[in-house]
């Protein structure tokens, strides 16, 4: 029988003897130390066994203490020396102008910009590249407006630099509070600077002068239907410029158109297109190219006409909501209902405040009064576009068109329409300061008639024999209406100046 291999397990050496275990395929024998620590010559003593246990317990205790020490000191080191990838927390600083601020954390964020509800929401400034490989940190801000962008946090910023960064963030949030506090009105009833700055420039004095010079030196090459009433015509001059030309059989509507334009300039209103007078003479150099068309239009010889600059890109203009209802009014409390950031609506309302004054002074019955008068047959007339009023696309300018009924024809019909004029004027308690000052100036001087006639003589010296100046009766009524507007402004000042 062949004996299999032997496996021997060697234990600790005690003296010269060795405790051994021998294993064969058929048997296994192990020699263990004696339970009392005596295994003959090869046993382990009780003293050695206890010393080994004590060493293990001591090593575990030391390891525990080291772990506690590292756990306490390591976070302190990391706070003092932040790295580029470590969030930097700034303390909350309350401020009376940023009442909605609930938390302020400056941290780098790789997620896209997030936006929640307007009220009490959180919005983030997008990460921006500062140009040197560093990122500008996003600032979550509990407000609906963005703060100023803060500078990038560098990797080795000191605590002093972090304090400076904190101040910059708080200052930017304070600036947001100031931007939100837009003054829609000043001194109670006057449109504020922000609204005035949003207004379209309108037609400048330079444009008016240039238009008057232009029509004096340009021949008419085409006469075609257009521009409203049956006998009005669209003129085309040699260089392609167009004009709406107003022709009437009687003089009062021609006077009404041109003197209404002069009055708008005295009131510093820039919404009436540049206008000037012309004289129809088929044999003259200016009209000779369209003599046949003049005959077809039935325009008489030596008739004065009003040439108004044609304005491109005009669309419908609607009556503002506060003026549509029966309880119509535009007072400071009504203006406060609008968002200070709705510059389009506020700009239009400011122009409407001018329009109501202008139409009341001239007693124009072909614009908003037309809508009011026709409500007796059509209750939804105030929802329809305003008559003879247009809005220029792109600029938002309200263009006051077709003012021929002003100052003469409208004055003759005051008995019928004055209640409509008065209701619109009394509904207004918000004004442009420039307009109010112009009214006060004209009332104080009492010379509006003198100024209108002087303007006519200066601008149209060659037409004095063809078109009479504005009559005395019209000047008297105009002065009365200027006083009425001045009283309305004074009343509103008393009501709202200290509000």
Short mmCIF file of C-alpha atoms in Angstrom, two decimals:
data_model
loop_
_atom_site.label_atom_id
_atom_site.label_comp_id
_atom_site.label_asym_id
_atom_site.label_seq_id
_atom_site.Cartn_x
_atom_site.Cartn_y
_atom_site.Cartn_z
CA UNK A 1 0.00 0.00 0.00
CA UNK A 2 1.42 3.40 -1.00
CA UNK A 3 1.37 6.04 1.73
CA UNK A 4 -0.08 9.45 0.72
CA UNK A 5 1.66 12.79 1.26
CA UNK A 6 1.95 14.24 4.76
CA UNK A 7 0.90 17.76 5.72
CA UNK A 8 2.43 19.13 8.88
CA UNK A 9 1.14 22.29 10.70
CA UNK A 10 3.80 23.95 12.76
CA UNK A 11 2.85 25.88 15.88
CA UNK A 12 4.84 28.20 18.13
CA UNK A 13 8.17 26.98 19.31
CA UNK A 14 8.46 26.59 23.10
CA UNK A 15 11.93 25.77 24.10
CA UNK A 16 13.31 23.16 21.72
CA UNK A 17 10.11 21.28 21.09
CA UNK A 18 7.48 22.03 18.44
CA UNK A 19 3.76 21.41 18.64
CA UNK A 20 2.89 19.71 15.39
CA UNK A 21 -0.14 18.40 13.60
CA UNK A 22 0.27 15.66 11.03
CA UNK A 23 -2.44 14.94 8.42
CA UNK A 24 -2.72 11.96 6.21
CA UNK A 25 -5.45 11.10 3.76
CA UNK A 26 -6.89 8.59 6.15
CA UNK A 27 -6.27 10.35 9.46
CA UNK A 28 -5.65 13.73 11.16
CA UNK A 29 -3.89 14.28 14.46
CA UNK A 30 -3.37 17.74 16.14
CA UNK A 31 -1.42 18.34 19.31
CA UNK A 32 -2.94 21.33 21.23
CA UNK A 33 -1.58 23.18 24.25
CA UNK A 34 -2.78 22.03 27.65
CA UNK A 35 -5.78 23.96 29.01
CA UNK A 36 -3.84 25.05 32.06
CA UNK A 37 -1.05 26.53 29.94
CA UNK A 38 1.13 23.50 30.31
CA UNK A 39 1.68 21.33 27.27
CA UNK A 40 4.64 19.62 28.35
CA UNK A 41 7.69 21.21 26.89
CA UNK A 42 5.74 23.00 23.95
CA UNK A 43 2.83 24.91 25.85
CA UNK A 44 2.00 28.73 25.88
CA UNK A 45 2.01 30.51 29.28
CA UNK A 46 -0.99 32.44 30.74
CA UNK A 47 1.08 35.68 31.09
CA UNK A 48 1.82 35.88 27.34
CA UNK A 49 -1.85 35.46 26.44
CA UNK A 50 -3.02 38.38 28.65
CA UNK A 51 -0.30 40.69 27.37
CA UNK A 52 -1.45 40.10 23.80
CA UNK A 53 -5.09 41.08 24.65
CA UNK A 54 -3.98 44.26 26.41
CA UNK A 55 -1.97 45.36 23.36
CA UNK A 56 -5.00 44.94 21.08
CA UNK A 57 -7.27 47.02 23.34
CA UNK A 58 -4.66 49.80 23.57
CA UNK A 59 -4.26 49.97 19.76
CA UNK A 60 -8.05 50.22 19.27
CA UNK A 61 -8.30 53.09 21.77
CA UNK A 62 -5.51 55.03 20.09
CA UNK A 63 -7.11 54.55 16.66
CA UNK A 64 -10.45 55.85 18.00
CA UNK A 65 -8.87 59.00 19.44
CA UNK A 66 -7.02 59.70 16.19
CA UNK A 67 -10.24 59.31 14.22
CA UNK A 68 -12.09 61.78 16.47
CA UNK A 69 -9.28 64.32 16.14
CA UNK A 70 -9.22 64.08 12.33
CA UNK A 71 -13.02 64.31 12.12
CA UNK A 72 -13.02 67.61 14.06
CA UNK A 73 -10.03 69.37 12.56
CA UNK A 74 -10.44 68.49 8.86
CA UNK A 75 -13.73 70.48 8.26
CA UNK A 76 -12.17 73.50 9.96
CA UNK A 77 -9.23 73.40 7.58
CA UNK A 78 -11.50 73.10 4.55
CA UNK A 79 -13.63 76.16 5.59
CA UNK A 80 -10.56 78.36 5.98
CA UNK A 81 -9.07 77.37 2.61
CA UNK A 82 -11.97 76.86 0.14
CA UNK A 83 -11.21 75.41 -3.25
CA UNK A 84 -12.83 76.16 -6.60
CA UNK A 85 -15.24 73.25 -6.20
CA UNK A 86 -16.22 73.99 -2.59
CA UNK A 87 -19.46 75.89 -2.01
CA UNK A 88 -18.96 79.20 -0.21
CA UNK A 89 -21.79 80.16 2.12
CA UNK A 90 -22.54 83.76 2.90
CA UNK A 91 -24.57 84.79 5.94
CA UNK A 92 -28.07 86.12 5.47
CA UNK A 93 -28.21 89.90 5.61
CA UNK A 94 -31.67 91.42 5.90
CA UNK A 95 -32.40 94.73 4.22
CA UNK A 96 -35.54 96.82 4.27
CA UNK A 97 -35.55 97.26 0.47
CA UNK A 98 -35.18 93.53 -0.21
CA UNK A 99 -37.95 92.21 1.97
CA UNK A 100 -38.52 89.11 -0.15
CA UNK A 101 -34.95 87.88 0.31
CA UNK A 102 -35.02 84.60 2.24
CA UNK A 103 -31.62 83.12 1.52
CA UNK A 104 -28.43 84.10 -0.18
CA UNK A 105 -25.95 81.47 -1.31
CA UNK A 106 -23.18 82.08 -3.78
CA UNK A 107 -22.17 78.85 -5.39
CA UNK A 108 -21.08 77.52 -8.74
CA UNK A 109 -23.89 75.73 -10.50
CA UNK A 110 -23.61 73.75 -13.70
CA UNK A 111 -27.35 73.32 -14.13
CA UNK A 112 -29.18 75.61 -16.58
CA UNK A 113 -30.99 78.73 -15.41
CA UNK A 114 -34.05 77.96 -13.31
CA UNK A 115 -37.13 80.13 -12.98
CA UNK A 116 -40.13 79.68 -10.70
CA UNK A 117 -43.19 81.75 -9.90
CA UNK A 118 -42.87 85.53 -9.92
CA UNK A 119 -43.89 85.98 -6.27
CA UNK A 120 -41.29 84.79 -3.76
CA UNK A 121 -39.56 82.71 -6.39
CA UNK A 122 -35.95 81.83 -7.01
CA UNK A 123 -34.13 82.73 -10.21
CA UNK A 124 -30.51 82.19 -11.07
CA UNK A 125 -28.01 84.20 -13.02
CA UNK A 126 -26.50 81.94 -15.65
CA UNK A 127 -22.89 80.86 -15.29
CA UNK A 128 -20.79 83.17 -17.46
CA UNK A 129 -17.22 82.81 -18.63
CA UNK A 130 -15.13 85.70 -17.36
CA UNK A 131 -12.66 85.27 -20.21
CA UNK A 132 -9.82 83.75 -18.17
CA UNK A 133 -11.24 80.28 -17.75
CA UNK A 134 -13.06 81.09 -14.51
CA UNK A 135 -16.82 81.02 -14.13
CA UNK A 136 -19.03 83.67 -12.67
CA UNK A 137 -21.04 82.16 -9.85
CA UNK A 138 -24.80 82.01 -10.01
CA UNK A 139 -26.76 83.89 -7.37
CA UNK A 140 -30.16 82.49 -6.38
CA UNK A 141 -32.29 85.53 -5.54
CA UNK A 142 -35.81 85.50 -4.13
CA UNK A 143 -37.07 88.33 -6.27
CA UNK A 144 -38.56 88.71 -9.74
CA UNK A 145 -35.80 91.01 -11.01
CA UNK A 146 -32.18 90.10 -11.66
CA UNK A 147 -29.40 91.60 -9.52
CA UNK A 148 -26.19 92.95 -10.97
CA UNK A 149 -23.80 90.17 -12.01
CA UNK A 150 -21.09 89.64 -9.42
CA UNK A 151 -17.44 89.11 -10.22
CA UNK A 152 -15.96 85.59 -10.44
CA UNK A 153 -14.76 83.84 -7.26
CA UNK A 154 -11.10 82.88 -7.65
CA UNK A 155 -9.65 79.72 -6.19
CA UNK A 156 -7.39 81.44 -3.67
CA UNK A 157 -9.74 84.15 -2.38
CA UNK A 158 -9.01 85.19 1.17
CA UNK A 159 -11.71 85.70 3.79
CA UNK A 160 -11.40 89.46 3.23
CA UNK A 161 -12.10 89.02 -0.48
CA UNK A 162 -15.14 86.90 0.32
CA UNK A 163 -16.44 89.71 2.56
CA UNK A 164 -16.03 92.13 -0.36
CA UNK A 165 -17.89 89.72 -2.65
CA UNK A 166 -20.69 89.49 -0.10
CA UNK A 167 -21.01 93.29 -0.05
CA UNK A 168 -21.19 93.39 -3.85
CA UNK A 169 -24.03 90.86 -3.91
CA UNK A 170 -26.01 92.70 -1.24
CA UNK A 171 -25.48 96.04 -3.00
CA UNK A 172 -26.70 94.55 -6.27
CA UNK A 173 -29.83 93.28 -4.56
CA UNK A 174 -30.41 96.72 -3.09
CA UNK A 175 -30.15 98.14 -6.61
CA UNK A 176 -32.86 95.70 -7.69
CA UNK A 177 -35.13 97.10 -5.01
CA UNK A 178 -34.50 100.60 -6.31
CA UNK A 179 -35.26 99.56 -9.90
CA UNK A 180 -38.55 98.03 -8.78
CA UNK A 181 -39.50 101.28 -7.06
CA UNK A 182 -40.26 103.07 -10.34
CA UNK A 183 -42.03 106.40 -9.85
CA UNK A 184 -44.96 106.32 -12.26
CA UNK A 185 -46.16 109.73 -11.04
CA UNK A 186 -44.46 112.69 -9.41
CA UNK A 187 -46.10 115.46 -7.41
CA UNK A 188 -49.25 113.37 -7.35
CA UNK A 189 -50.56 113.92 -10.88
CA UNK A 190 -47.65 114.21 -13.32
CA UNK A 191 -46.13 111.36 -15.27
CA UNK A 192 -42.77 110.37 -13.83
CA UNK A 193 -39.37 110.50 -15.52
CA UNK A 194 -39.44 106.80 -16.45
CA UNK A 195 -42.74 107.22 -18.31
CA UNK A 196 -41.61 110.43 -19.99
CA UNK A 197 -38.41 108.73 -21.13
CA UNK A 198 -40.43 105.92 -22.74
CA UNK A 199 -42.52 108.28 -24.87
CA UNK A 200 -41.91 108.39 -28.64
CA UNK A 201 -40.16 111.56 -29.79
CA UNK A 202 -42.91 112.51 -32.20
CA UNK A 203 -42.51 115.12 -34.92
CA UNK A 204 -39.70 117.52 -34.10
CA UNK A 205 -39.53 121.25 -34.82
CA UNK A 206 -36.85 120.50 -37.39
CA UNK A 207 -39.15 118.10 -39.24
CA UNK A 208 -41.88 120.75 -39.31
CA UNK A 209 -39.53 123.37 -40.78
CA UNK A 210 -38.12 120.92 -43.33
CA UNK A 211 -41.60 119.88 -44.46
CA UNK A 212 -42.67 123.46 -45.01
CA UNK A 213 -39.54 124.15 -47.09
CA UNK A 214 -39.95 120.91 -49.02
CA UNK A 215 -43.46 121.55 -50.34
CA UNK A 216 -42.40 125.00 -51.51
CA UNK A 217 -39.82 123.56 -53.90
CA UNK A 218 -41.20 120.23 -55.12
CA UNK A 219 -43.56 119.74 -58.11
CA UNK A 220 -46.54 117.39 -57.80
CA UNK A 221 -46.37 114.49 -60.27
CA UNK A 222 -49.43 112.44 -59.23
CA UNK A 223 -52.86 113.14 -57.74
CA UNK A 224 -54.92 110.10 -56.68
CA UNK A 225 -57.81 109.23 -54.41
CA UNK A 226 -57.09 108.54 -50.79
CA UNK A 227 -56.70 110.20 -47.38
CA UNK A 228 -60.26 110.10 -46.17
CA UNK A 229 -63.06 112.22 -47.56
CA UNK A 230 -64.18 112.32 -51.16
CA UNK A 231 -62.31 115.41 -52.31
CA UNK A 232 -59.09 114.72 -50.39
CA UNK A 233 -56.23 113.42 -52.49
CA UNK A 234 -52.92 111.65 -52.04
CA UNK A 235 -50.16 113.73 -53.62
CA UNK A 236 -46.88 112.33 -54.88
CA UNK A 237 -44.00 114.74 -55.33
CA UNK A 238 -41.18 114.45 -57.83
CA UNK A 239 -38.83 112.69 -55.41
CA UNK A 240 -41.49 110.12 -54.42
CA UNK A 241 -42.52 111.74 -51.13
CA UNK A 242 -46.25 111.54 -50.41
CA UNK A 243 -48.68 113.92 -48.77
CA UNK A 244 -52.31 113.75 -47.69
CA UNK A 245 -53.84 116.88 -49.17
CA UNK A 246 -57.06 118.28 -47.70
CA UNK A 247 -59.42 120.21 -50.00
CA UNK A 248 -62.68 121.81 -48.88
CA UNK A 249 -65.22 124.12 -50.49
CA UNK A 250 -65.53 126.28 -47.37
CA UNK A 251 -62.67 127.78 -45.42
CA UNK A 252 -63.51 126.88 -41.82
CA UNK A 253 -62.34 123.26 -42.11
CA UNK A 254 -59.08 124.32 -43.76
CA UNK A 255 -58.64 126.86 -40.97
CA UNK A 256 -59.53 124.23 -38.38
CA UNK A 257 -56.88 121.84 -39.72
CA UNK A 258 -53.99 124.30 -39.94
CA UNK A 259 -54.72 126.25 -36.73
CA UNK A 260 -55.19 123.03 -34.77
CA UNK A 261 -51.72 122.07 -35.94
CA UNK A 262 -50.33 125.43 -34.80
CA UNK A 263 -52.01 125.00 -31.40
CA UNK A 264 -50.47 121.54 -30.94
CA UNK A 265 -47.01 123.10 -31.31
CA UNK A 266 -47.86 125.82 -28.76
CA UNK A 267 -48.87 123.05 -26.34
CA UNK A 268 -45.60 121.20 -27.01
CA UNK A 269 -47.50 118.20 -28.36
CA UNK A 270 -45.58 116.35 -31.09
CA UNK A 271 -48.33 113.98 -32.24
CA UNK A 272 -49.82 115.99 -35.13
CA UNK A 273 -47.96 115.36 -38.42
CA UNK A 274 -46.17 118.33 -40.04
CA UNK A 275 -48.62 120.38 -42.07
CA UNK A 276 -48.41 123.45 -44.29
CA UNK A 277 -50.67 125.35 -46.65
CA UNK A 278 -50.59 125.21 -50.43
CA UNK A 279 -52.50 127.03 -53.14
CA UNK A 280 -54.09 125.21 -56.08
CA UNK A 281 -53.16 126.89 -59.37
CA UNK A 282 -53.34 124.55 -62.37
CA UNK A 283 -51.00 126.67 -64.46
CA UNK A 284 -48.32 127.08 -61.81
CA UNK A 285 -45.06 125.10 -61.98
CA UNK A 286 -46.00 122.97 -58.95
CA UNK A 287 -49.33 121.74 -60.40
CA UNK A 288 -48.83 121.88 -64.15
CA UNK A 289 -47.99 118.17 -64.41
CA UNK A 290 -51.33 117.13 -62.87
CA UNK A 291 -53.70 119.73 -64.37
CA UNK A 292 -55.97 117.04 -65.84
CA UNK A 293 -56.16 115.25 -62.51
CA UNK A 294 -57.09 118.51 -60.81
CA UNK A 295 -60.02 118.83 -63.19
CA UNK A 296 -61.17 115.27 -62.43
CA UNK A 297 -60.93 115.97 -58.70
CA UNK A 298 -63.03 119.14 -59.23
CA UNK A 299 -60.54 121.26 -57.36
CA UNK A 300 -61.17 124.95 -57.90
CA UNK A 301 -58.54 127.50 -58.85
CA UNK A 302 -56.81 129.54 -56.13
CA UNK A 303 -58.16 127.31 -53.39
CA UNK A 304 -56.02 126.83 -50.26
CA UNK A 305 -55.27 123.24 -49.30
CA UNK A 306 -53.51 121.65 -46.31
CA UNK A 307 -50.58 119.42 -47.24
CA UNK A 308 -49.85 117.00 -44.41
CA UNK A 309 -46.83 114.72 -44.38
CA UNK A 310 -47.81 111.12 -45.08
CA UNK A 311 -46.88 108.83 -42.18
CA UNK A 312 -45.91 105.23 -42.87
CA UNK A 313 -46.74 102.10 -40.84
CA UNK A 314 -49.92 103.27 -39.18
CA UNK A 315 -52.29 100.87 -37.47
CA UNK A 316 -55.48 101.15 -35.44
CA UNK A 317 -55.44 102.76 -32.01
CA UNK A 318 -57.92 101.74 -29.32
CA UNK A 319 -59.40 103.64 -26.41
CA UNK A 320 -57.66 102.65 -23.13
CA UNK A 321 -59.62 100.42 -20.78
CA UNK A 322 -59.97 103.05 -17.99
CA UNK A 323 -61.78 105.35 -20.44
CA UNK A 324 -64.20 102.84 -21.92
CA UNK A 325 -66.69 102.33 -19.09
CA UNK A 326 -69.45 104.77 -18.15
CA UNK A 327 -67.49 105.57 -15.00
CA UNK A 328 -64.51 106.43 -17.18
CA UNK A 329 -61.56 108.12 -15.51
CA UNK A 330 -57.79 108.28 -15.63
CA UNK A 331 -56.66 109.28 -12.14
CA UNK A 332 -53.50 108.42 -10.16
CA UNK A 333 -55.19 105.44 -8.50
CA UNK A 334 -56.07 104.04 -11.91
CA UNK A 335 -52.48 104.45 -13.12
CA UNK A 336 -51.19 102.53 -10.09
CA UNK A 337 -53.09 99.47 -11.30
CA UNK A 338 -50.57 99.10 -14.11
CA UNK A 339 -47.17 97.46 -13.78
CA UNK A 340 -44.31 99.98 -13.70
CA UNK A 341 -42.55 97.78 -16.23
CA UNK A 342 -45.40 97.90 -18.78
CA UNK A 343 -43.77 100.79 -20.62
CA UNK A 344 -45.87 100.31 -23.77
CA UNK A 345 -49.19 100.78 -21.96
CA UNK A 346 -47.92 103.63 -19.79
CA UNK A 347 -46.48 105.44 -22.80
CA UNK A 348 -49.80 105.18 -24.58
CA UNK A 349 -51.74 106.40 -21.54
CA UNK A 350 -49.46 109.44 -21.28
CA UNK A 351 -50.19 110.27 -24.92
CA UNK A 352 -53.91 109.82 -24.29
CA UNK A 353 -53.72 112.36 -21.48
CA UNK A 354 -52.45 114.84 -24.08
CA UNK A 355 -55.08 113.81 -26.61
CA UNK A 356 -57.98 114.44 -24.21
CA UNK A 357 -56.71 117.96 -23.53
CA UNK A 358 -56.08 118.68 -27.21
CA UNK A 359 -59.51 117.48 -28.33
CA UNK A 360 -61.24 119.36 -25.51
CA UNK A 361 -59.50 122.62 -26.39
CA UNK A 362 -60.31 122.32 -30.09
CA UNK A 363 -63.74 120.70 -29.52
CA UNK A 364 -62.80 118.01 -32.04
CA UNK A 365 -65.88 115.88 -32.58
CA UNK A 366 -64.40 113.46 -35.11
CA UNK A 367 -62.36 111.34 -32.70
CA UNK A 368 -63.32 109.95 -29.25
CA UNK A 369 -66.50 112.07 -29.11
CA UNK A 370 -67.52 110.27 -32.30
CA UNK A 371 -67.28 106.94 -30.44
CA UNK A 372 -69.19 108.29 -27.42
CA UNK A 373 -71.97 109.80 -29.52
CA UNK A 374 -72.52 106.58 -31.48
CA UNK A 375 -72.86 104.45 -28.33
CA UNK A 376 -76.59 105.25 -28.35
CA UNK A 377 -76.89 103.02 -31.42
CA UNK A 378 -73.96 100.70 -30.81
CA UNK A 379 -73.11 100.01 -27.13
CA UNK A 380 -69.79 98.42 -28.11
CA UNK A 381 -68.47 101.54 -29.87
CA UNK A 382 -65.90 102.16 -27.14
CA UNK A 383 -64.36 98.78 -27.99
CA UNK A 384 -63.91 99.82 -31.62
CA UNK A 385 -60.80 101.63 -32.91
CA UNK A 386 -60.77 105.34 -32.14
CA UNK A 387 -61.81 107.46 -35.10
CA UNK A 388 -59.09 109.59 -36.75
CA UNK A 389 -56.40 108.22 -34.45
CA UNK A 390 -53.60 105.89 -35.49
CA UNK A 391 -50.67 104.18 -33.81
CA UNK A 392 -47.34 104.02 -35.59
CA UNK A 393 -45.87 100.54 -35.53
CA UNK A 394 -42.38 100.36 -34.12
CA UNK A 395 -42.41 103.70 -32.31
CA UNK A 396 -45.78 103.47 -30.55
CA UNK A 397 -46.50 107.10 -31.47
CA UNK A 398 -50.19 108.04 -31.42
CA UNK A 399 -50.81 110.17 -34.49
CA UNK A 400 -53.63 112.74 -34.18
CA UNK A 401 -55.13 112.81 -37.69
CA UNK A 402 -57.81 114.90 -39.42
CA UNK A 403 -58.30 117.84 -37.06
CA UNK A 404 -60.43 119.87 -39.47
CA UNK A 405 -63.42 120.04 -37.12
CA UNK A 406 -61.37 121.79 -34.46
CA UNK A 407 -61.64 125.44 -33.35
CA UNK A 408 -64.40 126.47 -35.78
CA UNK A 409 -66.82 123.76 -36.89
CA UNK A 410 -66.65 122.00 -33.51
CA UNK A 411 -67.24 125.25 -31.64
CA UNK A 412 -70.45 125.85 -33.59
CA UNK A 413 -71.76 122.47 -32.42
CA UNK A 414 -70.88 122.75 -28.72
CA UNK A 415 -74.54 122.81 -27.66
CA UNK A 416 -74.92 119.31 -29.06
CA UNK A 417 -71.57 117.75 -28.11
CA UNK A 418 -70.25 119.68 -25.08
CA UNK A 419 -71.48 117.04 -22.59
CA UNK A 420 -69.22 114.49 -24.29
CA UNK A 421 -66.24 116.84 -24.34
CA UNK A 422 -66.77 117.76 -20.68
CA UNK A 423 -67.12 114.14 -19.50
CA UNK A 424 -63.79 113.23 -21.09
CA UNK A 425 -62.01 116.27 -19.65
CA UNK A 426 -63.39 115.66 -16.16
CA UNK A 427 -62.27 112.04 -16.30
CA UNK A 428 -58.62 113.13 -16.53
CA UNK A 429 -56.43 113.75 -13.49
CA UNK A 430 -53.02 112.68 -14.77
CA UNK A 431 -51.00 115.01 -16.99
CA UNK A 432 -47.70 115.49 -18.71
CA UNK A 433 -45.90 118.27 -16.92
CA UNK A 434 -44.86 119.95 -20.19
CA UNK A 435 -48.49 120.12 -21.31
CA UNK A 436 -49.73 121.45 -17.97
CA UNK A 437 -47.04 124.13 -17.96
CA UNK A 438 -47.94 125.15 -21.53
CA UNK A 439 -51.61 125.50 -20.54
CA UNK A 440 -50.71 127.54 -17.46
CA UNK A 441 -48.46 129.77 -19.54
CA UNK A 442 -51.13 130.44 -22.17
CA UNK A 443 -53.70 131.17 -19.46
CA UNK A 444 -51.34 133.52 -17.62
CA UNK A 445 -50.44 135.47 -20.77
CA UNK A 446 -53.87 135.35 -22.38
CA UNK A 447 -52.26 135.63 -25.79
CA UNK A 448 -53.08 132.34 -27.50
CA UNK A 449 -54.92 134.17 -30.30
CA UNK A 450 -51.98 136.50 -30.86
CA UNK A 451 -49.56 133.59 -31.06
CA UNK A 452 -51.73 131.60 -33.50
CA UNK A 453 -52.12 134.55 -35.85
CA UNK A 454 -48.43 135.41 -35.63
CA UNK A 455 -47.53 131.84 -36.53
CA UNK A 456 -49.85 131.96 -39.51
CA UNK A 457 -48.36 135.21 -40.83
CA UNK A 458 -44.81 133.96 -40.34
CA UNK A 459 -45.29 130.56 -41.97
CA UNK A 460 -47.77 131.46 -44.74
CA UNK A 461 -47.08 135.05 -45.83
CA UNK A 462 -48.26 134.40 -49.40
CA UNK A 463 -51.68 133.02 -48.43
CA UNK A 464 -52.98 135.86 -46.27
CA UNK A 465 -55.31 136.97 -49.06
CA UNK A 466 -56.65 133.46 -49.73
CA UNK A 467 -57.36 132.16 -46.20
CA UNK A 468 -58.62 134.32 -43.31
CA UNK A 469 -56.92 134.02 -39.89
CA UNK A 470 -58.67 132.33 -36.98
CA UNK A 471 -61.74 134.45 -36.04
CA UNK A 472 -62.09 136.37 -32.78
CA UNK A 473 -65.05 134.27 -31.65
CA UNK A 474 -62.96 131.12 -31.86
CA UNK A 475 -60.15 132.75 -29.88
CA UNK A 476 -62.60 133.73 -27.13
CA UNK A 477 -63.94 130.17 -26.84
CA UNK A 478 -60.42 128.75 -26.90
CA UNK A 479 -59.39 131.00 -23.98
CA UNK A 480 -62.44 129.85 -22.02
CA UNK A 481 -61.53 126.22 -22.61
CA UNK A 482 -57.90 126.84 -21.66
CA UNK A 483 -59.17 128.21 -18.35
CA UNK A 484 -61.33 125.11 -17.86
CA UNK A 485 -58.34 122.82 -18.43
CA UNK A 486 -56.24 124.91 -16.03
CA UNK A 487 -58.94 124.60 -13.35
CA UNK A 488 -59.04 120.83 -13.84
CA UNK A 489 -55.26 120.60 -13.40
CA UNK A 490 -55.41 122.79 -10.27
CA UNK A 491 -58.24 120.70 -8.80
CA UNK A 492 -56.29 117.49 -9.39
CA UNK A 493 -53.18 119.00 -7.81
CA UNK A 494 -55.14 119.74 -4.64
CA UNK A 495 -56.65 116.26 -4.60
CA UNK A 496 -53.50 114.24 -5.16
CA UNK A 497 -50.36 116.31 -4.52
CA UNK A 498 -50.02 115.12 -0.88
CA UNK A 499 -51.34 111.60 -1.52
#
